[in-house]
Amino acid sequence: MGQPCHAEDLSSCAACPVRSAALCAGCSGADLTAWQDRRRMRSYGTGEAVARAGDRLEVVATVVSGSATLSRGLEDGRTQIVGLLLPANLLGRPGGQRLAHDVVATTPLTLCTIRPHDLAGLRASQPALDARFLEMTIADLEAARNWMTVLGRKTARERVASFLMMLAHREVVAGADPNRPVSFDLPLTREQAADYLGLTIETVSRQLTGLKRDGVIELPTKRGVKVLDLERLLIETGDDADGGLPT
C-alpha cells in the first residue's frame, strides 16, 4: 500500500498538520505516544492507486496531505467520481472493509495508517476515540447529503461556486483570514472537477472564467485559485447566506 515515507519527511504526531481535525485530535501525552508507536506513514504519487474496488482495506487511514478521489467504473467505460478525500479525512473503518470504489491520488498524497487490531488496542485504552470516530462519520454523512443537493438541484455556476466555497472554507478553518483573499490549489484537474460536479470540462472552464470576469476569484496558475470576495462567492453558491460565512 504505497511507499513508506522517509524518516526525514515525517513529523511527530504532535507536529502533524492535521492533528487538530484528525481521529487522534483529543490525544495527548502518553495517549499520543501510543498512537505514534502504532501508526505508519505512506506516500503516493499523483495518479497512483491507493486501493481498488473489491480490495479489502487492511488499515484505517487519515489524509495528512494531498488529495484522492473515490470513483466507480461504469459499464460503458466511463468513471464517476463519487467522493473526494482531503486533509484530515478518514478512509476505512475499524473492522476493515471491502472497498466499493477505487481510491486514487489526485496530487502527491500522504496517509497516516493504522491497522485495525492496533486501532482496537487504542480504542480499548482511549474510549474517547469511539466518540471521535462517530463524530467524524456523522460529519462525512452530512457532507455527502449536502453534496447531493449540489449535484441534484444547483445550476452549473452554483456547483462550481459550491466546490470553490468548500475548499475556501477549509482554508478559513485552518486559519486563513476570511476578510482577506483566500488562496488554494484545486485538488482536481478541471477534467476531474467536471466529473465530480456532473458537468463537462468546457462548462467548468466557462464558469471559472465567468467568476473571474465578475471579480469573485482570480486564477493565478493552472490549478491556483484566489477567492477575492468570500461573501460574494457564498452568494454565488445559491445557499442561504443568512447566517454569514461559515466559521
JSON list of C-alpha atoms in Angstrom, two decimals:
[
{"chain": "A", "resi": 1, "resn": "MET", "atom": "CA", "xyz": [0.00, 0.00, 0.00]},
{"chain": "A", "resi": 2, "resn": "GLY", "atom": "CA", "xyz": [2.07, 2.93, -1.27]},
{"chain": "A", "resi": 3, "resn": "GLN", "atom": "CA", "xyz": [5.64, 3.64, -0.22]},
{"chain": "A", "resi": 4, "resn": "PRO", "atom": "CA", "xyz": [6.84, 4.23, 3.34]},
{"chain": "A", "resi": 5, "resn": "CYS", "atom": "CA", "xyz": [7.70, 7.89, 3.89]},
{"chain": "A", "resi": 6, "resn": "HIS", "atom": "CA", "xyz": [11.37, 8.55, 4.60]},
{"chain": "A", "resi": 7, "resn": "ALA", "atom": "CA", "xyz": [12.08, 9.32, 8.23]},
{"chain": "A", "resi": 8, "resn": "GLU", "atom": "CA", "xyz": [13.31, 12.82, 7.42]},
{"chain": "A", "resi": 9, "resn": "ASP", "atom": "CA", "xyz": [9.97, 13.58, 5.76]},
{"chain": "A", "resi": 10, "resn": "LEU", "atom": "CA", "xyz": [7.95, 12.68, 8.85]},
{"chain": "A", "resi": 11, "resn": "SER", "atom": "CA", "xyz": [6.79, 14.96, 11.59]},
{"chain": "A", "resi": 12, "resn": "SER", "atom": "CA", "xyz": [5.96, 13.69, 15.04]},
{"chain": "A", "resi": 13, "resn": "CYS", "atom": "CA", "xyz": [2.29, 13.22, 15.80]},
{"chain": "A", "resi": 14, "resn": "ALA", "atom": "CA", "xyz": [2.46, 16.33, 18.00]},
{"chain": "A", "resi": 15, "resn": "ALA", "atom": "CA", "xyz": [3.54, 18.38, 14.95]},
{"chain": "A", "resi": 16, "resn": "CYS", "atom": "CA", "xyz": [1.10, 16.78, 12.48]},
{"chain": "A", "resi": 17, "resn": "PRO", "atom": "CA", "xyz": [-0.54, 19.49, 10.35]},
{"chain": "A", "resi": 18, "resn": "VAL", "atom": "CA", "xyz": [-3.99, 17.89, 10.62]},
{"chain": "A", "resi": 19, "resn": "ARG", "atom": "CA", "xyz": [-3.90, 16.63, 14.20]},
{"chain": "A", "resi": 20, "resn": "SER", "atom": "CA", "xyz": [-6.47, 19.14, 15.47]},
{"chain": "A", "resi": 21, "resn": "ALA", "atom": "CA", "xyz": [-9.02, 17.76, 12.99]},
{"chain": "A", "resi": 22, "resn": "ALA", "atom": "CA", "xyz": [-7.93, 14.11, 12.77]},
{"chain": "A", "resi": 23, "resn": "LEU", "atom": "CA", "xyz": [-9.14, 10.99, 14.56]},
{"chain": "A", "resi": 24, "resn": "CYS", "atom": "CA", "xyz": [-6.44, 11.46, 17.21]},
{"chain": "A", "resi": 25, "resn": "ALA", "atom": "CA", "xyz": [-7.42, 15.10, 17.87]},
{"chain": "A", "resi": 26, "resn": "GLY", "atom": "CA", "xyz": [-8.13, 14.51, 21.56]},
{"chain": "A", "resi": 27, "resn": "CYS", "atom": "CA", "xyz": [-4.94, 12.54, 22.26]},
{"chain": "A", "resi": 28, "resn": "SER", "atom": "CA", "xyz": [-2.04, 13.96, 24.23]},
{"chain": "A", "resi": 29, "resn": "GLY", "atom": "CA", "xyz": [0.87, 12.79, 26.35]},
{"chain": "A", "resi": 30, "resn": "ALA", "atom": "CA", "xyz": [1.10, 9.02, 26.69]},
{"chain": "A", "resi": 31, "resn": "ASP", "atom": "CA", "xyz": [-2.01, 8.51, 24.55]},
{"chain": "A", "resi": 32, "resn": "LEU", "atom": "CA", "xyz": [-0.40, 10.36, 21.65]},
{"chain": "A", "resi": 33, "resn": "THR", "atom": "CA", "xyz": [2.83, 8.42, 22.09]},
{"chain": "A", "resi": 34, "resn": "ALA", "atom": "CA", "xyz": [0.88, 5.15, 21.94]},
{"chain": "A", "resi": 35, "resn": "TRP", "atom": "CA", "xyz": [-0.74, 6.34, 18.71]},
{"chain": "A", "resi": 36, "resn": "GLN", "atom": "CA", "xyz": [2.60, 7.32, 17.18]},
{"chain": "A", "resi": 37, "resn": "ASP", "atom": "CA", "xyz": [4.13, 3.95, 18.04]},
{"chain": "A", "resi": 38, "resn": "ARG", "atom": "CA", "xyz": [1.43, 2.18, 16.02]},
{"chain": "A", "resi": 39, "resn": "ARG", "atom": "CA", "xyz": [0.87, 4.40, 13.02]},
{"chain": "A", "resi": 40, "resn": "ARG", "atom": "CA", "xyz": [2.67, 4.10, 9.67]},
{"chain": "A", "resi": 41, "resn": "MET", "atom": "CA", "xyz": [3.01, 6.83, 7.08]},
{"chain": "A", "resi": 42, "resn": "ARG", "atom": "CA", "xyz": [2.54, 6.01, 3.41]},
{"chain": "A", "resi": 43, "resn": "SER", "atom": "CA", "xyz": [3.06, 8.18, 0.35]},
{"chain": "A", "resi": 44, "resn": "TYR", "atom": "CA", "xyz": [1.59, 8.02, -3.16]},
{"chain": "A", "resi": 45, "resn": "GLY", "atom": "CA", "xyz": [2.31, 9.88, -6.37]},
{"chain": "A", "resi": 46, "resn": "THR", "atom": "CA", "xyz": [-0.26, 11.69, -8.47]},
{"chain": "A", "resi": 47, "resn": "GLY", "atom": "CA", "xyz": [-2.43, 9.14, -10.30]},
{"chain": "A", "resi": 48, "resn": "GLU", "atom": "CA", "xyz": [-1.29, 6.22, -8.14]},
{"chain": "A", "resi": 49, "resn": "ALA", "atom": "CA", "xyz": [-3.95, 3.86, -6.88]},
{"chain": "A", "resi": 50, "resn": "VAL", "atom": "CA", "xyz": [-4.27, 3.59, -3.11]},
{"chain": "A", "resi": 51, "resn": "ALA", "atom": "CA", "xyz": [-6.71, 0.70, -3.47]},
{"chain": "A", "resi": 52, "resn": "ARG", "atom": "CA", "xyz": [-9.16, -0.72, -5.99]},
{"chain": "A", "resi": 53, "resn": "ALA", "atom": "CA", "xyz": [-12.83, -1.60, -5.73]},
{"chain": "A", "resi": 54, "resn": "GLY", "atom": "CA", "xyz": [-13.18, -5.06, -4.22]},
{"chain": "A", "resi": 55, "resn": "ASP", "atom": "CA", "xyz": [-9.88, -4.85, -2.30]},
{"chain": "A", "resi": 56, "resn": "ARG", "atom": "CA", "xyz": [-10.00, -5.44, 1.42]},
{"chain": "A", "resi": 57, "resn": "LEU", "atom": "CA", "xyz": [-8.68, -2.32, 3.10]},
{"chain": "A", "resi": 58, "resn": "GLU", "atom": "CA", "xyz": [-6.37, -3.56, 5.83]},
{"chain": "A", "resi": 59, "resn": "VAL", "atom": "CA", "xyz": [-5.85, -0.18, 7.52]},
{"chain": "A", "resi": 60, "resn": "VAL", "atom": "CA", "xyz": [-7.72, 2.87, 8.71]},
{"chain": "A", "resi": 61, "resn": "ALA", "atom": "CA", "xyz": [-6.08, 5.91, 7.13]},
{"chain": "A", "resi": 62, "resn": "THR", "atom": "CA", "xyz": [-6.09, 9.65, 7.68]},
{"chain": "A", "resi": 63, "resn": "VAL", "atom": "CA", "xyz": [-5.12, 12.03, 4.89]},
{"chain": "A", "resi": 64, "resn": "VAL", "atom": "CA", "xyz": [-2.20, 14.10, 6.16]},
{"chain": "A", "resi": 65, "resn": "SER", "atom": "CA", "xyz": [-1.56, 15.98, 2.93]},
{"chain": "A", "resi": 66, "resn": "GLY", "atom": "CA", "xyz": [-2.75, 15.87, -0.66]},
{"chain": "A", "resi": 67, "resn": "SER", "atom": "CA", "xyz": [-6.00, 14.53, -2.03]},
{"chain": "A", "resi": 68, "resn": "ALA", "atom": "CA", "xyz": [-7.58, 11.43, -3.55]},
{"chain": "A", "resi": 69, "resn": "THR", "atom": "CA", "xyz": [-10.80, 10.52, -5.30]},
{"chain": "A", "resi": 70, "resn": "LEU", "atom": "CA", "xyz": [-13.28, 7.77, -4.64]},
{"chain": "A", "resi": 71, "resn": "SER", "atom": "CA", "xyz": [-14.54, 6.61, -8.02]},
{"chain": "A", "resi": 72, "resn": "ARG", "atom": "CA", "xyz": [-16.53, 3.85, -9.63]},
{"chain": "A", "resi": 73, "resn": "GLY", "atom": "CA", "xyz": [-16.21, 2.48, -13.15]},
{"chain": "A", "resi": 74, "resn": "LEU", "atom": "CA", "xyz": [-19.35, 2.32, -15.26]},
{"chain": "A", "resi": 75, "resn": "GLU", "atom": "CA", "xyz": [-20.22, -0.41, -17.79]},
{"chain": "A", "resi": 76, "resn": "ASP", "atom": "CA", "xyz": [-19.62, 1.90, -20.75]},
{"chain": "A", "resi": 77, "resn": "GLY", "atom": "CA", "xyz": [-16.06, 2.61, -19.62]},
{"chain": "A", "resi": 78, "resn": "ARG", "atom": "CA", "xyz": [-16.71, 5.95, -18.00]},
{"chain": "A", "resi": 79, "resn": "THR", "atom": "CA", "xyz": [-15.55, 6.72, -14.46]},
{"chain": "A", "resi": 80, "resn": "GLN", "atom": "CA", "xyz": [-17.74, 8.53, -11.95]},
{"chain": "A", "resi": 81, "resn": "ILE", "atom": "CA", "xyz": [-16.07, 10.35, -9.07]},
{"chain": "A", "resi": 82, "resn": "VAL", "atom": "CA", "xyz": [-18.31, 9.92, -6.04]},
{"chain": "A", "resi": 83, "resn": "GLY", "atom": "CA", "xyz": [-16.14, 11.35, -3.30]},
{"chain": "A", "resi": 84, "resn": "LEU", "atom": "CA", "xyz": [-13.08, 13.42, -2.53]},
{"chain": "A", "resi": 85, "resn": "LEU", "atom": "CA", "xyz": [-10.57, 12.80, 0.27]},
{"chain": "A", "resi": 86, "resn": "LEU", "atom": "CA", "xyz": [-8.85, 15.92, 1.62]},
{"chain": "A", "resi": 87, "resn": "PRO", "atom": "CA", "xyz": [-6.52, 16.53, 4.59]},
{"chain": "A", "resi": 88, "resn": "ALA", "atom": "CA", "xyz": [-7.90, 15.14, 7.89]},
{"chain": "A", "resi": 89, "resn": "ASN", "atom": "CA", "xyz": [-10.47, 12.96, 6.07]},
{"chain": "A", "resi": 90, "resn": "LEU", "atom": "CA", "xyz": [-10.72, 9.29, 7.05]},
{"chain": "A", "resi": 91, "resn": "LEU", "atom": "CA", "xyz": [-10.54, 6.25, 4.80]},
{"chain": "A", "resi": 92, "resn": "GLY", "atom": "CA", "xyz": [-11.65, 2.89, 6.17]},
{"chain": "A", "resi": 93, "resn": "ARG", "atom": "CA", "xyz": [-13.47, 1.54, 9.22]},
{"chain": "A", "resi": 94, "resn": "PRO", "atom": "CA", "xyz": [-12.20, -0.06, 12.45]},
{"chain": "A", "resi": 95, "resn": "GLY", "atom": "CA", "xyz": [-13.30, -3.57, 11.44]},
{"chain": "A", "resi": 96, "resn": "GLY", "atom": "CA", "xyz": [-11.86, -3.40, 7.95]},
{"chain": "A", "resi": 97, "resn": "GLN", "atom": "CA", "xyz": [-13.92, -3.39, 4.76]},
{"chain": "A", "resi": 98, "resn": "ARG", "atom": "CA", "xyz": [-14.04, -4.34, 1.10]},
{"chain": "A", "resi": 99, "resn": "LEU", "atom": "CA", "xyz": [-13.99, -1.18, -0.93]},
{"chain": "A", "resi": 100, "resn": "ALA", "atom": "CA", "xyz": [-16.86, -0.30, -3.23]},
{"chain": "A", "resi": 101, "resn": "HIS", "atom": "CA", "xyz": [-14.75, 2.32, -5.01]},
{"chain": "A", "resi": 102, "resn": "ASP", "atom": "CA", "xyz": [-11.33, 2.89, -6.47]},
{"chain": "A", "resi": 103, "resn": "VAL", "atom": "CA", "xyz": [-9.18, 5.24, -4.38]},
{"chain": "A", "resi": 104, "resn": "VAL", "atom": "CA", "xyz": [-6.68, 7.18, -6.50]},
{"chain": "A", "resi": 105, "resn": "ALA", "atom": "CA", "xyz": [-4.33, 10.01, -5.54]},
{"chain": "A", "resi": 106, "resn": "THR", "atom": "CA", "xyz": [-5.00, 13.22, -7.47]},
{"chain": "A", "resi": 107, "resn": "THR", "atom": "CA", "xyz": [-1.95, 15.00, -6.03]},
{"chain": "A", "resi": 108, "resn": "PRO", "atom": "CA", "xyz": [1.07, 13.73, -4.08]},
{"chain": "A", "resi": 109, "resn": "LEU", "atom": "CA", "xyz": [-0.65, 12.08, -1.14]},
{"chain": "A", "resi": 110, "resn": "THR", "atom": "CA", "xyz": [0.45, 11.20, 2.39]},
{"chain": "A", "resi": 111, "resn": "LEU", "atom": "CA", "xyz": [-1.63, 8.90, 4.58]},
{"chain": "A", "resi": 112, "resn": "CYS", "atom": "CA", "xyz": [-1.26, 8.11, 8.25]},
{"chain": "A", "resi": 113, "resn": "THR", "atom": "CA", "xyz": [-2.33, 4.47, 8.52]},
{"chain": "A", "resi": 114, "resn": "ILE", "atom": "CA", "xyz": [-3.07, 2.19, 11.42]},
{"chain": "A", "resi": 115, "resn": "ARG", "atom": "CA", "xyz": [-4.01, -1.49, 11.31]},
{"chain": "A", "resi": 116, "resn": "PRO", "atom": "CA", "xyz": [-7.44, -2.43, 12.70]},
{"chain": "A", "resi": 117, "resn": "HIS", "atom": "CA", "xyz": [-6.04, -4.55, 15.54]},
{"chain": "A", "resi": 118, "resn": "ASP", "atom": "CA", "xyz": [-3.74, -1.71, 16.61]},
{"chain": "A", "resi": 119, "resn": "LEU", "atom": "CA", "xyz": [-6.67, 0.69, 16.47]},
{"chain": "A", "resi": 120, "resn": "ALA", "atom": "CA", "xyz": [-8.70, -1.74, 18.57]},
{"chain": "A", "resi": 121, "resn": "GLY", "atom": "CA", "xyz": [-6.00, -1.61, 21.24]},
{"chain": "A", "resi": 122, "resn": "LEU", "atom": "CA", "xyz": [-6.03, 2.19, 21.23]},
{"chain": "A", "resi": 123, "resn": "ARG", "atom": "CA", "xyz": [-9.82, 2.26, 21.45]},
{"chain": "A", "resi": 124, "resn": "ALA", "atom": "CA", "xyz": [-9.71, -0.04, 24.47]},
{"chain": "A", "resi": 125, "resn": "SER", "atom": "CA", "xyz": [-7.33, 2.27, 26.34]},
{"chain": "A", "resi": 126, "resn": "GLN", "atom": "CA", "xyz": [-8.69, 5.55, 24.92]},
{"chain": "A", "resi": 127, "resn": "PRO", "atom": "CA", "xyz": [-12.52, 5.43, 24.99]},
{"chain": "A", "resi": 128, "resn": "ALA", "atom": "CA", "xyz": [-12.79, 8.94, 23.56]},
{"chain": "A", "resi": 129, "resn": "LEU", "atom": "CA", "xyz": [-11.64, 7.58, 20.19]},
{"chain": "A", "resi": 130, "resn": "ASP", "atom": "CA", "xyz": [-15.01, 5.90, 19.66]},
{"chain": "A", "resi": 131, "resn": "ALA", "atom": "CA", "xyz": [-16.85, 9.17, 20.17]},
{"chain": "A", "resi": 132, "resn": "ARG", "atom": "CA", "xyz": [-14.44, 10.94, 17.83]},
{"chain": "A", "resi": 133, "resn": "PHE", "atom": "CA", "xyz": [-14.88, 8.28, 15.17]},
{"chain": "A", "resi": 134, "resn": "LEU", "atom": "CA", "xyz": [-18.67, 8.61, 15.40]},
{"chain": "A", "resi": 135, "resn": "GLU", "atom": "CA", "xyz": [-18.39, 12.39, 15.18]},
{"chain": "A", "resi": 136, "resn": "MET", "atom": "CA", "xyz": [-16.28, 12.19, 12.03]},
{"chain": "A", "resi": 137, "resn": "THR", "atom": "CA", "xyz": [-18.57, 9.57, 10.46]},
{"chain": "A", "resi": 138, "resn": "ILE", "atom": "CA", "xyz": [-21.62, 11.76, 11.04]},
{"chain": "A", "resi": 139, "resn": "ALA", "atom": "CA", "xyz": [-19.80, 14.76, 9.57]},
{"chain": "A", "resi": 140, "resn": "ASP", "atom": "CA", "xyz": [-18.95, 12.72, 6.46]},
{"chain": "A", "resi": 141, "resn": "LEU", "atom": "CA", "xyz": [-22.58, 11.64, 6.12]},
{"chain": "A", "resi": 142, "resn": "GLU", "atom": "CA", "xyz": [-23.78, 15.23, 6.42]},
{"chain": "A", "resi": 143, "resn": "ALA", "atom": "CA", "xyz": [-21.25, 16.36, 3.81]},
{"chain": "A", "resi": 144, "resn": "ALA", "atom": "CA", "xyz": [-22.45, 13.62, 1.43]},
{"chain": "A", "resi": 145, "resn": "ARG", "atom": "CA", "xyz": [-26.06, 14.74, 1.88]},
{"chain": "A", "resi": 146, "resn": "ASN", "atom": "CA", "xyz": [-25.11, 18.34, 1.22]},
{"chain": "A", "resi": 147, "resn": "TRP", "atom": "CA", "xyz": [-23.25, 17.31, -1.93]},
{"chain": "A", "resi": 148, "resn": "MET", "atom": "CA", "xyz": [-26.37, 15.52, -3.17]},
{"chain": "A", "resi": 149, "resn": "THR", "atom": "CA", "xyz": [-28.10, 18.91, -3.07]},
{"chain": "A", "resi": 150, "resn": "VAL", "atom": "CA", "xyz": [-25.26, 20.46, -5.04]},
{"chain": "A", "resi": 151, "resn": "LEU", "atom": "CA", "xyz": [-25.50, 17.84, -7.78]},
{"chain": "A", "resi": 152, "resn": "GLY", "atom": "CA", "xyz": [-29.24, 17.47, -7.82]},
{"chain": "A", "resi": 153, "resn": "ARG", "atom": "CA", "xyz": [-30.58, 21.00, -7.54]},
{"chain": "A", "resi": 154, "resn": "LYS", "atom": "CA", "xyz": [-27.94, 23.59, -8.40]},
{"chain": "A", "resi": 155, "resn": "THR", "atom": "CA", "xyz": [-27.03, 25.28, -11.66]},
{"chain": "A", "resi": 156, "resn": "ALA", "atom": "CA", "xyz": [-23.58, 24.83, -13.23]},
{"chain": "A", "resi": 157, "resn": "ARG", "atom": "CA", "xyz": [-22.37, 28.15, -11.82]},
{"chain": "A", "resi": 158, "resn": "GLU", "atom": "CA", "xyz": [-23.69, 27.28, -8.36]},
{"chain": "A", "resi": 159, "resn": "ARG", "atom": "CA", "xyz": [-21.98, 23.87, -8.49]},
{"chain": "A", "resi": 160, "resn": "VAL", "atom": "CA", "xyz": [-18.60, 25.36, -9.36]},
{"chain": "A", "resi": 161, "resn": "ALA", "atom": "CA", "xyz": [-19.03, 28.09, -6.73]},
{"chain": "A", "resi": 162, "resn": "SER", "atom": "CA", "xyz": [-20.01, 25.48, -4.13]},
{"chain": "A", "resi": 163, "resn": "PHE", "atom": "CA", "xyz": [-16.88, 23.46, -4.91]},
{"chain": "A", "resi": 164, "resn": "LEU", "atom": "CA", "xyz": [-14.69, 26.53, -4.52]},
{"chain": "A", "resi": 165, "resn": "MET", "atom": "CA", "xyz": [-16.51, 27.56, -1.34]},
{"chain": "A", "resi": 166, "resn": "MET", "atom": "CA", "xyz": [-15.92, 24.13, 0.20]},
{"chain": "A", "resi": 167, "resn": "LEU", "atom": "CA", "xyz": [-12.18, 24.47, -0.44]},
{"chain": "A", "resi": 168, "resn": "ALA", "atom": "CA", "xyz": [-12.05, 28.09, 0.73]},
{"chain": "A", "resi": 169, "resn": "HIS", "atom": "CA", "xyz": [-13.94, 27.19, 3.90]},
{"chain": "A", "resi": 170, "resn": "ARG", "atom": "CA", "xyz": [-11.31, 24.55, 4.70]},
{"chain": "A", "resi": 171, "resn": "GLU", "atom": "CA", "xyz": [-8.62, 27.23, 4.41]},
{"chain": "A", "resi": 172, "resn": "VAL", "atom": "CA", "xyz": [-10.53, 29.51, 6.79]},
{"chain": "A", "resi": 173, "resn": "VAL", "atom": "CA", "xyz": [-10.98, 26.70, 9.30]},
{"chain": "A", "resi": 174, "resn": "ALA", "atom": "CA", "xyz": [-7.23, 26.07, 9.06]},
{"chain": "A", "resi": 175, "resn": "GLY", "atom": "CA", "xyz": [-6.54, 29.69, 9.99]},
{"chain": "A", "resi": 176, "resn": "ALA", "atom": "CA", "xyz": [-6.85, 31.82, 6.84]},
{"chain": "A", "resi": 177, "resn": "ASP", "atom": "CA", "xyz": [-8.29, 35.31, 7.40]},
{"chain": "A", "resi": 178, "resn": "PRO", "atom": "CA", "xyz": [-11.82, 35.37, 5.88]},
{"chain": "A", "resi": 179, "resn": "ASN", "atom": "CA", "xyz": [-11.53, 39.15, 5.49]},
{"chain": "A", "resi": 180, "resn": "ARG", "atom": "CA", "xyz": [-8.62, 38.81, 3.08]},
{"chain": "A", "resi": 181, "resn": "PRO", "atom": "CA", "xyz": [-8.28, 36.95, -0.23]},
{"chain": "A", "resi": 182, "resn": "VAL", "atom": "CA", "xyz": [-8.12, 33.20, 0.37]},
{"chain": "A", "resi": 183, "resn": "SER", "atom": "CA", "xyz": [-5.79, 31.20, -1.88]},
{"chain": "A", "resi": 184, "resn": "PHE", "atom": "CA", "xyz": [-5.56, 27.46, -2.51]},
{"chain": "A", "resi": 185, "resn": "ASP", "atom": "CA", "xyz": [-4.76, 24.93, -5.22]},
{"chain": "A", "resi": 186, "resn": "LEU", "atom": "CA", "xyz": [-7.52, 22.83, -6.73]},
{"chain": "A", "resi": 187, "resn": "PRO", "atom": "CA", "xyz": [-7.14, 19.18, -5.66]},
{"chain": "A", "resi": 188, "resn": "LEU", "atom": "CA", "xyz": [-8.53, 18.04, -9.03]},
{"chain": "A", "resi": 189, "resn": "THR", "atom": "CA", "xyz": [-7.77, 18.76, -12.66]},
{"chain": "A", "resi": 190, "resn": "ARG", "atom": "CA", "xyz": [-10.55, 20.54, -14.50]},
{"chain": "A", "resi": 191, "resn": "GLU", "atom": "CA", "xyz": [-11.48, 17.26, -16.17]},
{"chain": "A", "resi": 192, "resn": "GLN", "atom": "CA", "xyz": [-11.73, 15.55, -12.77]},
{"chain": "A", "resi": 193, "resn": "ALA", "atom": "CA", "xyz": [-13.64, 18.51, -11.34]},
{"chain": "A", "resi": 194, "resn": "ALA", "atom": "CA", "xyz": [-16.12, 18.22, -14.20]},
{"chain": "A", "resi": 195, "resn": "ASP", "atom": "CA", "xyz": [-16.66, 14.56, -13.39]},
{"chain": "A", "resi": 196, "resn": "TYR", "atom": "CA", "xyz": [-17.05, 15.34, -9.69]},
{"chain": "A", "resi": 197, "resn": "LEU", "atom": "CA", "xyz": [-19.55, 18.11, -10.41]},
{"chain": "A", "resi": 198, "resn": "GLY", "atom": "CA", "xyz": [-21.53, 16.27, -13.07]},
{"chain": "A", "resi": 199, "resn": "LEU", "atom": "CA", "xyz": [-20.57, 18.81, -15.75]},
{"chain": "A", "resi": 200, "resn": "THR", "atom": "CA", "xyz": [-18.44, 18.93, -18.88]},
{"chain": "A", "resi": 201, "resn": "ILE", "atom": "CA", "xyz": [-14.90, 20.26, -18.76]},
{"chain": "A", "resi": 202, "resn": "GLU", "atom": "CA", "xyz": [-15.97, 23.09, -21.07]},
{"chain": "A", "resi": 203, "resn": "THR", "atom": "CA", "xyz": [-18.72, 24.10, -18.65]},
{"chain": "A", "resi": 204, "resn": "VAL", "atom": "CA", "xyz": [-16.35, 24.07, -15.66]},
{"chain": "A", "resi": 205, "resn": "SER", "atom": "CA", "xyz": [-13.84, 26.22, -17.53]},
{"chain": "A", "resi": 206, "resn": "ARG", "atom": "CA", "xyz": [-16.58, 28.61, -18.65]},
{"chain": "A", "resi": 207, "resn": "GLN", "atom": "CA", "xyz": [-17.92, 29.01, -15.10]},
{"chain": "A", "resi": 208, "resn": "LEU", "atom": "CA", "xyz": [-14.45, 29.60, -13.65]},
{"chain": "A", "resi": 209, "resn": "THR", "atom": "CA", "xyz": [-13.82, 32.22, -16.31]},
{"chain": "A", "resi": 210, "resn": "GLY", "atom": "CA", "xyz": [-17.17, 33.84, -15.52]},
{"chain": "A", "resi": 211, "resn": "LEU", "atom": "CA", "xyz": [-16.40, 34.03, -11.80]},
{"chain": "A", "resi": 212, "resn": "LYS", "atom": "CA", "xyz": [-13.02, 35.53, -12.66]},
{"chain": "A", "resi": 213, "resn": "ARG", "atom": "CA", "xyz": [-14.56, 38.06, -15.03]},
{"chain": "A", "resi": 214, "resn": "ASP", "atom": "CA", "xyz": [-17.05, 39.10, -12.37]},
{"chain": "A", "resi": 215, "resn": "GLY", "atom": "CA", "xyz": [-14.31, 39.75, -9.82]},
{"chain": "A", "resi": 216, "resn": "VAL", "atom": "CA", "xyz": [-15.14, 36.89, -7.47]},
{"chain": "A", "resi": 217, "resn": "ILE", "atom": "CA", "xyz": [-11.91, 34.95, -8.00]},
{"chain": "A", "resi": 218, "resn": "GLU", "atom": "CA", "xyz": [-8.53, 35.12, -9.66]},
{"chain": "A", "resi": 219, "resn": "LEU", "atom": "CA", "xyz": [-6.83, 32.18, -11.39]},
{"chain": "A", "resi": 220, "resn": "PRO", "atom": "CA", "xyz": [-3.10, 32.85, -10.95]},
{"chain": "A", "resi": 221, "resn": "THR", "atom": "CA", "xyz": [-1.97, 29.39, -12.08]},
{"chain": "A", "resi": 222, "resn": "LYS", "atom": "CA", "xyz": [-3.44, 26.35, -13.81]},
{"chain": "A", "resi": 223, "resn": "ARG", "atom": "CA", "xyz": [-4.72, 24.94, -10.51]},
{"chain": "A", "resi": 224, "resn": "GLY", "atom": "CA", "xyz": [-4.38, 28.01, -8.30]},
{"chain": "A", "resi": 225, "resn": "VAL", "atom": "CA", "xyz": [-7.45, 29.92, -7.13]},
{"chain": "A", "resi": 226, "resn": "LYS", "atom": "CA", "xyz": [-7.61, 33.16, -5.15]},
{"chain": "A", "resi": 227, "resn": "VAL", "atom": "CA", "xyz": [-11.05, 33.98, -3.76]},
{"chain": "A", "resi": 228, "resn": "LEU", "atom": "CA", "xyz": [-11.25, 37.77, -3.67]},
{"chain": "A", "resi": 229, "resn": "ASP", "atom": "CA", "xyz": [-14.66, 38.04, -2.02]},
{"chain": "A", "resi": 230, "resn": "LEU", "atom": "CA", "xyz": [-15.89, 35.16, 0.17]},
{"chain": "A", "resi": 231, "resn": "GLU", "atom": "CA", "xyz": [-19.29, 36.76, 0.75]},
{"chain": "A", "resi": 232, "resn": "ARG", "atom": "CA", "xyz": [-19.84, 37.13, -2.98]},
{"chain": "A", "resi": 233, "resn": "LEU", "atom": "CA", "xyz": [-18.73, 33.53, -3.56]},
{"chain": "A", "resi": 234, "resn": "LEU", "atom": "CA", "xyz": [-21.19, 32.37, -0.90]},
{"chain": "A", "resi": 235, "resn": "ILE", "atom": "CA", "xyz": [-23.98, 34.18, -2.74]},
{"chain": "A", "resi": 236, "resn": "GLU", "atom": "CA", "xyz": [-22.90, 32.51, -5.99]},
{"chain": "A", "resi": 237, "resn": "THR", "atom": "CA", "xyz": [-23.36, 29.08, -4.39]},
{"chain": "A", "resi": 238, "resn": "GLY", "atom": "CA", "xyz": [-27.11, 29.67, -4.12]},
{"chain": "A", "resi": 239, "resn": "ASP", "atom": "CA", "xyz": [-27.06, 28.69, -0.44]},
{"chain": "A", "resi": 240, "resn": "ASP", "atom": "CA", "xyz": [-28.92, 30.53, 2.27]},
{"chain": "A", "resi": 241, "resn": "ALA", "atom": "CA", "xyz": [-26.38, 33.09, 3.45]},
{"chain": "A", "resi": 242, "resn": "ASP", "atom": "CA", "xyz": [-28.43, 34.50, 6.35]},
{"chain": "A", "resi": 243, "resn": "GLY", "atom": "CA", "xyz": [-26.01, 33.03, 8.86]},
{"chain": "A", "resi": 244, "resn": "GLY", "atom": "CA", "xyz": [-23.00, 34.68, 7.22]},
{"chain": "A", "resi": 245, "resn": "LEU", "atom": "CA", "xyz": [-19.80, 32.97, 6.23]},
{"chain": "A", "resi": 246, "resn": "PRO", "atom": "CA", "xyz": [-19.05, 29.50, 7.55]},
{"chain": "A", "resi": 247, "resn": "THR", "atom": "CA", "xyz": [-16.74, 29.53, 10.58]}
]
